JSON list of C-alpha atoms in Angstrom, two decimals:
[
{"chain": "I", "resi": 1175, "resn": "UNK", "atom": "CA", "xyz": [24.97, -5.21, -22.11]},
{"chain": "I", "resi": 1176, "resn": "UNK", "atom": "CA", "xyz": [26.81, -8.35, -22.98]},
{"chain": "I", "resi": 1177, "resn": "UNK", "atom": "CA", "xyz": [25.42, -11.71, -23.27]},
{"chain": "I", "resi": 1178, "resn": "UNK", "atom": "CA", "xyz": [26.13, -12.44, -19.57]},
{"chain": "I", "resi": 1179, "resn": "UNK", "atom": "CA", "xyz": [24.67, -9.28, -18.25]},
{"chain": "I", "resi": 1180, "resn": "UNK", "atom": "CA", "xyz": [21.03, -10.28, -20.25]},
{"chain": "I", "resi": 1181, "resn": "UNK", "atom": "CA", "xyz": [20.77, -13.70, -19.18]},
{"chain": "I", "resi": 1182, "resn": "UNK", "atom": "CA", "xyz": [22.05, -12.63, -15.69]},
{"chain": "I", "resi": 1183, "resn": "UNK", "atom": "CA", "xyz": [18.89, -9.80, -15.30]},
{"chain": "I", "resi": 1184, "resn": "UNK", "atom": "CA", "xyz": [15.76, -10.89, -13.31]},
{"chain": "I", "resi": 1185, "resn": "UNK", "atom": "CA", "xyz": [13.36, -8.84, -14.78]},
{"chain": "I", "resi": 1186, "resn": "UNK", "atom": "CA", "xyz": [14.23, -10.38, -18.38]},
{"chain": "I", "resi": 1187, "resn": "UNK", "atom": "CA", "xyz": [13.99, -14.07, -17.43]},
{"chain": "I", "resi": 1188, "resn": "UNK", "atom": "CA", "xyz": [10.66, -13.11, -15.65]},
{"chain": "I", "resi": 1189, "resn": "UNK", "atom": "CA", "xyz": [8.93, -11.77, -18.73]},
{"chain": "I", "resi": 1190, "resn": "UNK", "atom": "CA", "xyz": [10.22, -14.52, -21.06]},
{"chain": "I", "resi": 1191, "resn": "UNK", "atom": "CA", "xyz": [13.34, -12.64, -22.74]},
{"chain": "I", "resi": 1192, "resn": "UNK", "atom": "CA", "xyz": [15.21, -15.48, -25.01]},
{"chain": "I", "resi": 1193, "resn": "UNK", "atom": "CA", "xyz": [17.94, -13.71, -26.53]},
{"chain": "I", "resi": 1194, "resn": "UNK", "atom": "CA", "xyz": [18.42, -10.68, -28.70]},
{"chain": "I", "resi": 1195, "resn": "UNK", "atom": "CA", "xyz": [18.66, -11.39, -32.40]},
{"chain": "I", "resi": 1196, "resn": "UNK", "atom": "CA", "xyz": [20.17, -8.62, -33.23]},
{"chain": "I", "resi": 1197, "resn": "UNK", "atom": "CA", "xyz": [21.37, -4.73, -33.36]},
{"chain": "I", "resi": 1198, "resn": "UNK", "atom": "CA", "xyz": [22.82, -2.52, -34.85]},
{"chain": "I", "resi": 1199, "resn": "UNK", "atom": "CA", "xyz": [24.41, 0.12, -33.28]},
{"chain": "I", "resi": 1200, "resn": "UNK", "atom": "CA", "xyz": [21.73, 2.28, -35.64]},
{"chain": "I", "resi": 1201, "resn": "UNK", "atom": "CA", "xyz": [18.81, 2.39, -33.53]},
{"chain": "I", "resi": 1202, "resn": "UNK", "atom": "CA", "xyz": [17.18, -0.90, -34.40]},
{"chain": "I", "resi": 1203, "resn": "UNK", "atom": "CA", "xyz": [17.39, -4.43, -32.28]},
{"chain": "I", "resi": 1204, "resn": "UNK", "atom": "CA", "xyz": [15.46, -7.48, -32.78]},
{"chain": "I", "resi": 1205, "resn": "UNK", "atom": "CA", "xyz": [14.37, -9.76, -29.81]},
{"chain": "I", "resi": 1206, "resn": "UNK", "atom": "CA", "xyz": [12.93, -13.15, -29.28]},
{"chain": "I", "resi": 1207, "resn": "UNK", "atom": "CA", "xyz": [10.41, -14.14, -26.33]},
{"chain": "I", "resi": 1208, "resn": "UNK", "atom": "CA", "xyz": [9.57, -17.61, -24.76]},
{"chain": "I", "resi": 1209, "resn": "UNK", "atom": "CA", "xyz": [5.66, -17.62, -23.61]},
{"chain": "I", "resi": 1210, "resn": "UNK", "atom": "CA", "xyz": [4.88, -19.44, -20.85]},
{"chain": "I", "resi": 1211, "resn": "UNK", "atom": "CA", "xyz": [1.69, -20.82, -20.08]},
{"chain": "I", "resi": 1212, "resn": "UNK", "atom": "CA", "xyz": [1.40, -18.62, -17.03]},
{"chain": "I", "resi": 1213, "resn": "UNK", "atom": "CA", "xyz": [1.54, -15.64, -19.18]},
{"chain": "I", "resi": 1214, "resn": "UNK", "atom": "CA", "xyz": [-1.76, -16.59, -20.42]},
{"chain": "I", "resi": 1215, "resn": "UNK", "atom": "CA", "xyz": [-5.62, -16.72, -19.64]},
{"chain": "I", "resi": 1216, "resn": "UNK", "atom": "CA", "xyz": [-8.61, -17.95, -22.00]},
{"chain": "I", "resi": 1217, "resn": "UNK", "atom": "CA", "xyz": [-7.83, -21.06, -20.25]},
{"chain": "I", "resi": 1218, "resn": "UNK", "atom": "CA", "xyz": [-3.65, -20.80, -20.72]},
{"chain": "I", "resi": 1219, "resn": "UNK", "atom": "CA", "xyz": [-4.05, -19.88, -24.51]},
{"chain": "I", "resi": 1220, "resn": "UNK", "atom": "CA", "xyz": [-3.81, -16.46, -25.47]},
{"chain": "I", "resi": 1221, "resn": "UNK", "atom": "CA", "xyz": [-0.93, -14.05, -23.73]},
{"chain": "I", "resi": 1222, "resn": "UNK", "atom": "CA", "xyz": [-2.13, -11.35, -21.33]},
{"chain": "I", "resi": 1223, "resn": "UNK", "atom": "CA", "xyz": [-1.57, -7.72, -23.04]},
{"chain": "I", "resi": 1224, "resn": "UNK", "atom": "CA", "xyz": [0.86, -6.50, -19.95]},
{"chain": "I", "resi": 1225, "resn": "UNK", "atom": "CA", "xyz": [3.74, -9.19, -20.96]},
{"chain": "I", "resi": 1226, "resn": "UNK", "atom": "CA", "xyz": [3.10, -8.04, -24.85]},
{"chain": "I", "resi": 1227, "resn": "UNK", "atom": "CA", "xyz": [3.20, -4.85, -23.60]},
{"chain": "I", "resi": 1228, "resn": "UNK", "atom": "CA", "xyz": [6.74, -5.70, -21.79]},
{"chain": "I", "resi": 1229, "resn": "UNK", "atom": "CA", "xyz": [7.76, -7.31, -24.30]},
{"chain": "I", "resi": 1230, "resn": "UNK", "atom": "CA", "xyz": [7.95, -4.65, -27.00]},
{"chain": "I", "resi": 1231, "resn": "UNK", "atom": "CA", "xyz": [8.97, -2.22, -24.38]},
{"chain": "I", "resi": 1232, "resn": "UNK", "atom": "CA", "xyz": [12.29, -4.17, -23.73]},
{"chain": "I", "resi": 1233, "resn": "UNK", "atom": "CA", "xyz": [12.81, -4.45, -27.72]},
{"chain": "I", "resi": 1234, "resn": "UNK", "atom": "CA", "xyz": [12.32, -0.56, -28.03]},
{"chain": "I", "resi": 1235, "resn": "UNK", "atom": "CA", "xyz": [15.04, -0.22, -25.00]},
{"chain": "I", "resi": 1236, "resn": "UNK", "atom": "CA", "xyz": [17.59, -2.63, -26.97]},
{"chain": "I", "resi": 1237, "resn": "UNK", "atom": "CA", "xyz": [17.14, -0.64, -29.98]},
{"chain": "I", "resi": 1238, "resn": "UNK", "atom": "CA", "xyz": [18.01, 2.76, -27.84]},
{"chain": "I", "resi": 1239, "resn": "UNK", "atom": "CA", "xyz": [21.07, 0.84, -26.07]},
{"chain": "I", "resi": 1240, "resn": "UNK", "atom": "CA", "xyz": [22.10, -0.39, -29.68]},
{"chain": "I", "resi": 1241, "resn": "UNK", "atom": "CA", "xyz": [22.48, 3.23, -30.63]},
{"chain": "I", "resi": 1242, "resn": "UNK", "atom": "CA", "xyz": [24.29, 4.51, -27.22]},
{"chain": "I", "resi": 1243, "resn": "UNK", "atom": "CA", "xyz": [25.72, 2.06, -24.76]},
{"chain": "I", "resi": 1244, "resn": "UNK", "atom": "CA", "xyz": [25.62, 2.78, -21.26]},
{"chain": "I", "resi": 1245, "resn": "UNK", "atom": "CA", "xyz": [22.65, 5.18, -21.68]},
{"chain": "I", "resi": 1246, "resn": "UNK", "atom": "CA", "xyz": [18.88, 4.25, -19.66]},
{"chain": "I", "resi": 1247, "resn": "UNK", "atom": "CA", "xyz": [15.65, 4.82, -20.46]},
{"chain": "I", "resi": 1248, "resn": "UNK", "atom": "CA", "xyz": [12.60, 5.33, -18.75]},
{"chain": "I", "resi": 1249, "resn": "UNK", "atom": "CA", "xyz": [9.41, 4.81, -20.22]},
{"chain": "I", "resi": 1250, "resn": "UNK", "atom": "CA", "xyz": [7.94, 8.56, -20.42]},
{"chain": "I", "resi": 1251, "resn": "UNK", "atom": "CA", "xyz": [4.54, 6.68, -22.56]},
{"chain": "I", "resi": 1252, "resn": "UNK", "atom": "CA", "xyz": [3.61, 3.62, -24.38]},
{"chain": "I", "resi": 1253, "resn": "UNK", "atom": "CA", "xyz": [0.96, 3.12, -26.98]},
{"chain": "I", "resi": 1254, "resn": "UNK", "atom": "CA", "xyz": [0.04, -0.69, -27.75]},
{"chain": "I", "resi": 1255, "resn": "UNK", "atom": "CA", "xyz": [-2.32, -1.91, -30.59]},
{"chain": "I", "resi": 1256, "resn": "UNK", "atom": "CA", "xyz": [-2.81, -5.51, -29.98]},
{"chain": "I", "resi": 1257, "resn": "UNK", "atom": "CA", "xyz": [-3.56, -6.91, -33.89]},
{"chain": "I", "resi": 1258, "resn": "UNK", "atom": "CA", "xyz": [-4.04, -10.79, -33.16]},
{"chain": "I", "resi": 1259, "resn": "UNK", "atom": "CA", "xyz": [-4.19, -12.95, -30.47]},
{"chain": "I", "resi": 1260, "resn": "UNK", "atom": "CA", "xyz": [-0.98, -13.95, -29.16]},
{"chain": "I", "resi": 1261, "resn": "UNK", "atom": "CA", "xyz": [-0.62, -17.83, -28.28]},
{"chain": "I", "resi": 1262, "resn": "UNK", "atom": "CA", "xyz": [1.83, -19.31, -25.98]},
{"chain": "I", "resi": 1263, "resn": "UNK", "atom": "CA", "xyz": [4.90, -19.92, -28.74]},
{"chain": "I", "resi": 1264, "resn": "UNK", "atom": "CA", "xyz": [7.95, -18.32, -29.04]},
{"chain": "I", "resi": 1265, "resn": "UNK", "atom": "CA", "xyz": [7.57, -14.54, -30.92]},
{"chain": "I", "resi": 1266, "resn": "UNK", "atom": "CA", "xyz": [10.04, -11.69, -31.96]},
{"chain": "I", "resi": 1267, "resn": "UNK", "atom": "CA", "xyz": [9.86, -8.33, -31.53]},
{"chain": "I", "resi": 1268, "resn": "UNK", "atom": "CA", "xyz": [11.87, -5.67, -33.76]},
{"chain": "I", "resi": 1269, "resn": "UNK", "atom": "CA", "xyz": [11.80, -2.11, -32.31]},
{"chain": "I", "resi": 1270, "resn": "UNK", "atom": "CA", "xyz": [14.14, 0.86, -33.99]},
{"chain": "I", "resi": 1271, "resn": "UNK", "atom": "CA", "xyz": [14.35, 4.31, -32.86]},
{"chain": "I", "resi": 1272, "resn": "UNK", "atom": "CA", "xyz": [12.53, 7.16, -34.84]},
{"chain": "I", "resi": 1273, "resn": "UNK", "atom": "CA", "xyz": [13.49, 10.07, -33.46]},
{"chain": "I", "resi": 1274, "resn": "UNK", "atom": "CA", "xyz": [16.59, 10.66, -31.07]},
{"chain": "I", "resi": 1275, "resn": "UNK", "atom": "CA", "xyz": [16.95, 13.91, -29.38]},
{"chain": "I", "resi": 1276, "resn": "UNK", "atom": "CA", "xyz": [19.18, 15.33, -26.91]},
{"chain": "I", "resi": 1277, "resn": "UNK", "atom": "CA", "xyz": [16.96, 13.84, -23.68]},
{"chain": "I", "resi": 1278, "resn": "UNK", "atom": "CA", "xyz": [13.93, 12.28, -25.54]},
{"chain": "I", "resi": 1279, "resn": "UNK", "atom": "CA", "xyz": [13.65, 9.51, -28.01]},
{"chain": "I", "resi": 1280, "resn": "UNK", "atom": "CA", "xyz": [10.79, 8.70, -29.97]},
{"chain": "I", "resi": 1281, "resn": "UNK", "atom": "CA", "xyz": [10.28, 4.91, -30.17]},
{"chain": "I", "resi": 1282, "resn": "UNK", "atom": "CA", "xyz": [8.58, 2.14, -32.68]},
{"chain": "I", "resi": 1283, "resn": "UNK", "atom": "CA", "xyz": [8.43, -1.73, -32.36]},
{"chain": "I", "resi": 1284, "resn": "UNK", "atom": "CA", "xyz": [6.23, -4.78, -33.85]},
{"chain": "I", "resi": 1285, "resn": "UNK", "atom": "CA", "xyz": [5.48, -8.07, -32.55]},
{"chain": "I", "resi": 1286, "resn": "UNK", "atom": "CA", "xyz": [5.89, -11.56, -35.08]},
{"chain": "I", "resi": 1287, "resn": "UNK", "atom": "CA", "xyz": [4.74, -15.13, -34.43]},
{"chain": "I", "resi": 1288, "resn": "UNK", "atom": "CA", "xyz": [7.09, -17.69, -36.31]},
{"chain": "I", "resi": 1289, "resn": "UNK", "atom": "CA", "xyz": [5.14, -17.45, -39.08]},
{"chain": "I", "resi": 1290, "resn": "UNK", "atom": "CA", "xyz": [5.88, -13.95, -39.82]},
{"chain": "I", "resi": 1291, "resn": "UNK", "atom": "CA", "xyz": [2.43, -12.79, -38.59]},
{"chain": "I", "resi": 1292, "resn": "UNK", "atom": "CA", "xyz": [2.09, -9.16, -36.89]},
{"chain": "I", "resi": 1293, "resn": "UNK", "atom": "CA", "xyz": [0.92, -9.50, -33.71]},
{"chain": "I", "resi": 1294, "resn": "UNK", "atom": "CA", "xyz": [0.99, -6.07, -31.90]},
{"chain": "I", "resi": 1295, "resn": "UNK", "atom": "CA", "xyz": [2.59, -2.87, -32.71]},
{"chain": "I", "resi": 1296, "resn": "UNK", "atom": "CA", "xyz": [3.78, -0.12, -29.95]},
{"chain": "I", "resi": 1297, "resn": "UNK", "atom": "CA", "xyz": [4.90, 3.19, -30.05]},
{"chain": "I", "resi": 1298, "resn": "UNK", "atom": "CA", "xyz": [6.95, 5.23, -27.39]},
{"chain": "I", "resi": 1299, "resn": "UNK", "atom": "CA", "xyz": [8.56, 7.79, -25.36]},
{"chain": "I", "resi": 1300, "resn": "UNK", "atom": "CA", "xyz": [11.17, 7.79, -23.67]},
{"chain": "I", "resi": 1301, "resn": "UNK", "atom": "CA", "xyz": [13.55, 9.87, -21.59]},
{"chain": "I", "resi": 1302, "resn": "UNK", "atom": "CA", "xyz": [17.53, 9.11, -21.96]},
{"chain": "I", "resi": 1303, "resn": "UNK", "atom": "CA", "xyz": [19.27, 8.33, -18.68]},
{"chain": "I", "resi": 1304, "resn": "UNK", "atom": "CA", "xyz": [23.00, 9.27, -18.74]},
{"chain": "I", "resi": 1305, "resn": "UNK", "atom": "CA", "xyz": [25.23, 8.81, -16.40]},
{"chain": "I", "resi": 1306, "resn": "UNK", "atom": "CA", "xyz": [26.21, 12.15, -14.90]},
{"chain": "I", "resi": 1307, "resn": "UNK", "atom": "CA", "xyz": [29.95, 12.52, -14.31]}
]
């Protein structure tokens, strides 16, 4: 997915993607989220768990597409510990793969505030999508 193709995706602007930091090409990708104030209750301060949730999701699918371009992945389960609140400020997630297998990968990712601070930790899942041809 190029540059383009991120900033060009719906679901990513919806959930607050910023950019991706990094890959590479190993199984590991680092991303950076925008909270918005919408994201949050606890009158607009602390980040609902579903976009925390998302968010190290999407960083555990750019670590898979680091690996193999053009594959997919569907979420088969996630596991999320939430660790601290999460306040509406810009945070990074860095996800790498564990274990890669022929259709399943096994998935790992942590959420940072700017001060270096873990935030949430998920694990995952996840079935590889290939294009058939």
């Amino acid at each position: 997915m190029t540059d383009i193709e991120i900033h060009t995706q719906p679901l990513l602007r919806a959930i607050g993607f910023e950019r991706l930091l990094s890959s590479d090409g190993q199984g590991r990708a680092r991303v950076r989220f925008a909270p918005r104030a919408e994201f949050a209750h606890t009158e607009g301060t602390v980040v609902q768990g579903g976009f925390v949730t998302a968010w190290l999701d999407n960083a555990m699918a750019f670590a898979v597409f680091s690996r193999e371009r053009g594959v997919g992945l569907a979420s088969l389960e996630i596991k999320t510990s939430f660790l601290e609140a999460v306040r509406v400020a810009p945070v990074e997630a860095e996800a790498r793969v564990i274990r890669w297998g022929g259709s399943v990968v096994f998935l790992e990712a942590e959420l940072f505030d700017e001060a270096g601070r873990l935030l949430a930790r998920a694990s995952s899942t996840g079935k590889l999508l290939r294009p058939r041809h």
